[in-house]
Amino acid sequence: ERACGVVLRTVGSGTMSASAKRKFRRWFNEYLDFTDPWEEGRRFTKFEDLADGELWVRLLQAIVPNDPTIVVSTDPVENFTMAFNEFEERFDAMQLLDSEDPDCCEDDMTVLVYFDELQSKLPTVCGL
């Protein structure tokens, strides 16, 4: 069962439980750990961690390893643009977040809706 499918059923009332957020974070971090267990980079511990776009790019790097064009930038808009464009081009995941808006990840529910779209398009890795 997809982590965000569980999350989206939980948020029907417009609120999101702590357990739903945990399931989302766990999936995100387990995907990173499975694809590169030796990576010592940042982890996704709270939604604010998505604010600079680095973790979106790291997720993309985990999914598409060994692509030298996928690099983390110091500019959040560049990170969002790269990740969201690549997710759309490679996996046909509709862009639901505005990469030009540096605050695009402030609304947890919008991020979860985007992630649900993205997760439905990503390759399955070891049951994740």
Backbone as JSON, one array per atom type, in Angstrom:
{
  "sequence": "ERACGVVLRTVGSGTMSASAKRKFRRWFNEYLDFTDPWEEGRRFTKFEDLADGELWVRLLQAIVPNDPTIVVSTDPVENFTMAFNEFEERFDAMQLLDSEDPDCCEDDMTVLVYFDELQSKLPTVCGL",
  "N": [[0.85, -1.18, 0.0], [0.56, 2.19, -0.84], [2.37, 4.74, 0.76], [1.44, 7.44, 0.81], [-1.12, 7.12, -0.11], [-2.36, 6.16, 2.1], [-1.97, 8.39, 3.7], [-3.5, 10.38, 2.33], [-6.11, 9.44, 2.58], [-6.39, 9.84, 5.25], [-6.42, 12.6, 5.52], [-8.85, 13.64, 4.76], [-10.61, 15.31, 6.16], [-9.36, 17.71, 6.13], [-7.37, 18.03, 7.93], [-4.26, 16.78, 9.16], [-2.94, 13.87, 10.45], [-0.41, 13.15, 12.9], [0.65, 10.61, 12.61], [0.21, 10.09, 9.91], [1.92, 11.92, 8.69], [4.34, 10.87, 9.62], [4.4, 8.39, 8.29], [4.71, 9.24, 5.64], [7.23, 10.58, 5.78], [8.79, 8.41, 6.59], [8.62, 6.67, 4.33], [9.88, 8.26, 2.39], [12.52, 8.56, 3.46], [13.24, 5.83, 3.7], [13.3, 5.08, 1.06], [15.49, 6.58, 0.15], [17.47, 5.4, 1.78], [17.39, 2.7, 0.9], [18.19, 2.87, -1.78], [20.68, 4.05, -1.6], [22.37, 3.15, 0.8], [24.63, 4.02, 2.16], [24.76, 6.71, 2.1], [25.38, 9.75, 3.63], [23.94, 12.02, 3.91], [21.5, 14.68, 4.44], [18.42, 14.03, 6.2], [14.89, 13.55, 5.95], [13.08, 14.97, 8.26], [11.18, 16.75, 9.14], [8.56, 18.72, 7.68], [9.55, 21.22, 6.97], [12.1, 20.66, 6.16], [12.01, 20.28, 3.46], [12.14, 22.73, 2.31], [14.34, 23.99, 0.97], [14.66, 22.57, -1.31], [16.63, 20.65, -1.62], [16.25, 17.99, -0.66], [14.31, 17.02, -2.42], [15.81, 16.89, -4.77], [17.73, 15.04, -3.95], [16.09, 12.79, -3.63], [15.41, 12.4, -6.31], [17.99, 11.86, -7.3], [18.4, 9.43, -6.01], [16.56, 7.85, -7.3], [17.26, 8.02, -9.97], [20.12, 7.09, -10.41], [23.59, 7.9, -10.91], [23.44, 9.94, -12.83], [25.0, 12.59, -14.04], [23.96, 15.11, -14.45], [22.11, 15.72, -12.56], [22.19, 17.58, -9.93], [22.59, 19.06, -6.7], [21.71, 22.35, -5.92], [22.56, 25.6, -4.53], [20.5, 27.27, -4.68], [17.17, 27.38, -3.93], [14.97, 27.53, -5.79], [16.13, 26.62, -8.18], [16.66, 23.98, -7.41], [14.02, 22.99, -6.93], [12.95, 23.37, -9.52], [14.6, 21.71, -11.13], [14.11, 19.15, -9.96], [11.25, 18.87, -10.07], [10.75, 19.21, -12.81], [12.22, 17.06, -13.89], [10.96, 14.87, -12.64], [8.5, 15.08, -13.9], [9.17, 14.81, -16.66], [10.58, 12.32, -16.79], [8.95, 10.49, -15.43], [6.35, 11.11, -15.86], [4.92, 12.54, -13.95], [2.63, 14.77, -12.9], [3.2, 18.24, -12.45], [2.44, 19.63, -9.52], [3.24, 21.44, -7.74], [4.56, 24.73, -7.58], [7.49, 25.44, -8.99], [8.76, 27.86, -9.22], [8.09, 29.28, -7.02], [9.47, 29.97, -4.02], [8.32, 29.23, -1.64], [6.88, 26.96, -2.05], [6.65, 24.51, -0.76], [5.49, 24.89, 1.68], [2.88, 24.29, 2.47], [1.7, 21.54, 3.92], [-0.31, 19.71, 3.14], [-0.62, 20.15, 0.37], [1.89, 19.38, -0.53], [1.74, 16.66, 0.11], [-0.28, 15.81, -1.62], [1.0, 16.24, -4.09], [3.13, 14.48, -3.71], [1.77, 12.05, -3.58], [0.89, 11.83, -6.22], [3.4, 11.73, -7.47], [4.56, 9.46, -6.25], [2.93, 7.45, -7.21], [3.88, 7.19, -9.75], [6.55, 6.54, -9.62], [9.25, 4.14, -9.95], [8.87, 0.96, -8.41], [10.62, 0.02, -5.58], [11.88, -2.62, -4.02], [9.44, -3.18, -2.66], [8.75, -0.72, -1.61]],
  "CA": [[0.0, 0.0, 0.0], [1.37, 3.39, -0.95], [2.37, 5.54, 2.0], [0.6, 8.62, 0.71], [-2.51, 6.71, -0.22], [-2.8, 6.13, 3.49], [-2.0, 9.77, 4.16], [-4.59, 11.14, 1.73], [-7.37, 9.02, 3.19], [-6.38, 10.39, 6.6], [-6.59, 14.05, 5.53], [-10.13, 14.02, 4.17], [-11.26, 16.38, 6.91], [-8.57, 18.93, 6.02], [-6.3, 18.0, 8.92], [-3.36, 15.66, 8.91], [-2.46, 13.3, 11.71], [1.04, 12.98, 13.05], [1.04, 9.31, 12.07], [0.24, 10.2, 8.45], [3.18, 12.59, 8.35], [5.43, 9.92, 9.88], [4.42, 7.41, 7.2], [5.28, 9.91, 4.48], [8.66, 10.78, 6.02], [9.45, 7.1, 6.6], [8.76, 6.2, 2.95], [10.88, 9.1, 1.74], [13.85, 8.2, 3.96], [13.54, 4.44, 3.37], [13.67, 5.05, -0.36], [16.88, 7.05, 0.08], [18.33, 4.39, 2.41], [17.46, 1.5, 0.08], [18.93, 3.1, -3.02], [22.06, 4.41, -1.27], [22.42, 3.01, 2.27], [25.82, 4.63, 2.74], [24.64, 8.16, 1.99], [25.4, 10.39, 4.94], [23.32, 13.33, 3.74], [20.35, 15.09, 5.24], [17.23, 13.2, 6.25], [13.62, 14.26, 5.99], [12.56, 14.79, 9.61], [10.0, 17.61, 9.27], [8.23, 19.27, 6.37], [10.42, 22.36, 6.7], [13.32, 20.15, 5.52], [11.83, 20.32, 2.0], [12.08, 24.14, 1.91], [15.41, 24.44, 0.06], [14.63, 21.73, -2.5], [17.72, 19.67, -1.66], [15.78, 16.62, -0.5], [13.65, 16.61, -3.67], [16.88, 16.51, -5.71], [18.31, 13.8, -3.44], [15.17, 11.71, -3.99], [15.6, 12.18, -7.74], [19.29, 11.19, -7.45], [18.24, 8.04, -5.57], [15.75, 7.14, -8.29], [18.02, 8.04, -11.23], [21.52, 7.17, -10.0], [24.67, 8.05, -11.9], [23.18, 10.97, -13.83], [25.79, 13.73, -13.59], [23.24, 16.39, -14.62], [21.24, 15.92, -11.4], [23.03, 18.07, -8.83], [21.96, 19.97, -5.75], [22.12, 23.75, -6.04], [22.33, 26.4, -3.33], [19.29, 28.05, -4.97], [15.98, 26.52, -3.81], [14.16, 27.51, -7.02], [16.82, 25.72, -9.11], [16.43, 22.61, -6.94], [12.63, 22.63, -7.23], [12.77, 23.3, -10.97], [15.24, 20.49, -11.63], [13.43, 17.95, -9.48], [9.88, 18.77, -10.57], [10.8, 18.99, -14.27], [12.69, 15.69, -14.14], [9.89, 13.94, -12.27], [7.47, 15.13, -14.94], [9.7, 14.29, -17.92], [10.98, 10.92, -16.71], [7.94, 9.61, -14.83], [5.02, 11.62, -16.2], [4.27, 13.01, -12.73], [2.16, 16.13, -13.09], [3.74, 19.21, -11.51], [1.39, 20.25, -8.72], [3.88, 22.49, -6.94], [5.15, 25.76, -8.42], [8.93, 25.48, -8.73], [9.21, 29.27, -9.17], [7.69, 29.82, -5.72], [10.34, 29.39, -3.0], [7.5, 28.75, -0.53], [5.97, 25.95, -2.61], [6.52, 23.34, 0.1], [5.04, 25.28, 3.01], [1.59, 23.67, 2.78], [1.91, 20.09, 4.02], [-1.3, 18.94, 2.38], [-0.31, 20.26, -1.05], [3.06, 18.53, -0.74], [1.3, 15.28, 0.14], [-1.01, 15.52, -2.86], [2.02, 16.09, -5.12], [3.87, 13.26, -3.46], [0.92, 10.93, -3.96], [1.0, 11.77, -7.68], [4.76, 11.3, -7.79], [4.78, 8.1, -5.79], [2.21, 6.52, -8.09], [4.62, 7.08, -11.01], [7.92, 6.1, -9.39], [9.47, 2.7, -9.97], [8.8, 0.32, -7.1], [11.92, -0.48, -5.14], [11.84, -3.54, -2.88], [8.21, -3.07, -1.92], [8.5, 0.62, -1.09]],
  "C": [[0.89, 1.23, 0.0], [1.25, 4.24, 0.31], [1.42, 6.72, 1.9], [-0.84, 8.28, 0.43], [-3.14, 6.65, 1.17], [-2.95, 7.56, 4.0], [-3.22, 10.5, 3.61], [-5.94, 10.71, 2.26], [-7.5, 9.63, 4.59], [-6.71, 11.87, 6.62], [-7.91, 14.51, 4.95], [-10.81, 15.17, 4.87], [-10.5, 17.69, 6.81], [-7.49, 19.03, 7.09], [-5.46, 16.76, 8.66], [-2.82, 15.15, 10.23], [-0.94, 13.2, 11.72], [1.48, 11.65, 12.48], [1.09, 9.33, 10.55], [1.53, 10.87, 8.0], [4.37, 11.66, 8.55], [5.54, 8.89, 8.76], [5.04, 8.0, 5.95], [6.79, 10.08, 4.64], [9.4, 9.44, 5.98], [9.65, 6.58, 5.19], [9.88, 6.95, 2.25], [12.29, 8.66, 2.16], [14.2, 6.75, 3.66], [13.92, 4.31, 1.9], [15.12, 5.5, -0.53], [17.82, 6.0, 0.65], [18.48, 3.15, 1.54], [18.33, 1.72, -1.14], [20.37, 3.49, -2.77], [22.24, 4.35, 0.24], [23.62, 3.67, 2.92], [25.8, 6.15, 2.67], [24.56, 8.76, 3.39], [24.74, 11.77, 4.9], [22.17, 13.58, 4.69], [19.22, 14.08, 5.16], [16.01, 14.11, 6.29], [12.99, 13.99, 7.35], [11.32, 15.64, 9.87], [9.76, 18.28, 7.92], [9.08, 20.48, 5.99], [11.72, 21.93, 6.02], [13.22, 20.19, 3.99], [12.0, 21.73, 1.44], [13.16, 24.59, 0.94], [15.52, 23.56, -1.19], [15.68, 20.64, -2.55], [17.2, 18.24, -1.56], [15.0, 16.13, -1.7], [14.69, 16.15, -4.69], [17.52, 15.21, -5.25], [17.41, 12.6, -3.74], [15.32, 11.38, -5.47], [16.92, 11.46, -8.0], [19.19, 9.72, -7.04], [17.5, 7.21, -6.61], [16.5, 7.0, -9.61], [19.5, 8.17, -10.88], [22.46, 7.36, -11.2], [24.34, 8.99, -13.04], [23.89, 12.24, -13.38], [25.07, 15.08, -13.75], [22.33, 16.69, -13.43], [22.11, 16.29, -10.21], [22.24, 19.04, -7.96], [22.57, 21.36, -5.93], [21.95, 24.44, -4.68], [21.07, 27.25, -3.48], [18.07, 27.14, -4.89], [15.16, 26.43, -5.09], [14.81, 26.59, -8.06], [16.61, 24.26, -8.7], [15.02, 22.15, -7.26], [12.43, 22.44, -8.73], [13.37, 22.02, -11.53], [14.43, 19.26, -11.23], [12.04, 17.81, -10.11], [9.84, 18.55, -12.07], [11.22, 17.56, -14.59], [11.64, 14.65, -13.76], [8.8, 13.92, -13.34], [7.96, 14.47, -16.23], [9.98, 12.78, -17.87], [9.86, 9.98, -16.28], [6.51, 10.06, -15.08], [4.22, 12.02, -14.95], [3.92, 14.48, -12.89], [2.74, 17.06, -12.02], [2.59, 19.92, -10.8], [1.92, 21.34, -7.81], [4.58, 23.44, -7.9], [6.63, 25.9, -8.09], [9.47, 26.91, -8.66], [8.89, 29.92, -7.82], [8.56, 29.19, -4.64], [9.59, 28.86, -1.78], [6.58, 27.6, -0.94], [5.77, 24.75, -1.7], [6.03, 23.68, 1.5], [3.73, 24.61, 3.42], [1.73, 22.15, 2.75], [0.94, 19.29, 3.16], [-1.04, 18.99, 0.88], [0.89, 19.38, -1.39], [2.64, 17.07, -0.78], [0.51, 14.89, -1.11], [-0.02, 15.35, -4.01], [2.77, 14.77, -4.94], [3.06, 12.03, -3.83], [0.96, 10.73, -5.47], [2.36, 11.2, -8.07], [4.97, 9.84, -7.42], [4.07, 7.08, -6.67], [2.95, 6.29, -9.41], [6.03, 6.51, -10.84], [8.06, 4.59, -9.54], [9.41, 2.15, -8.56], [10.16, -0.26, -6.77], [11.71, -1.31, -3.89], [10.59, -3.32, -2.03], [7.9, -1.7, -1.35], [7.49, 1.33, -1.92]]
}
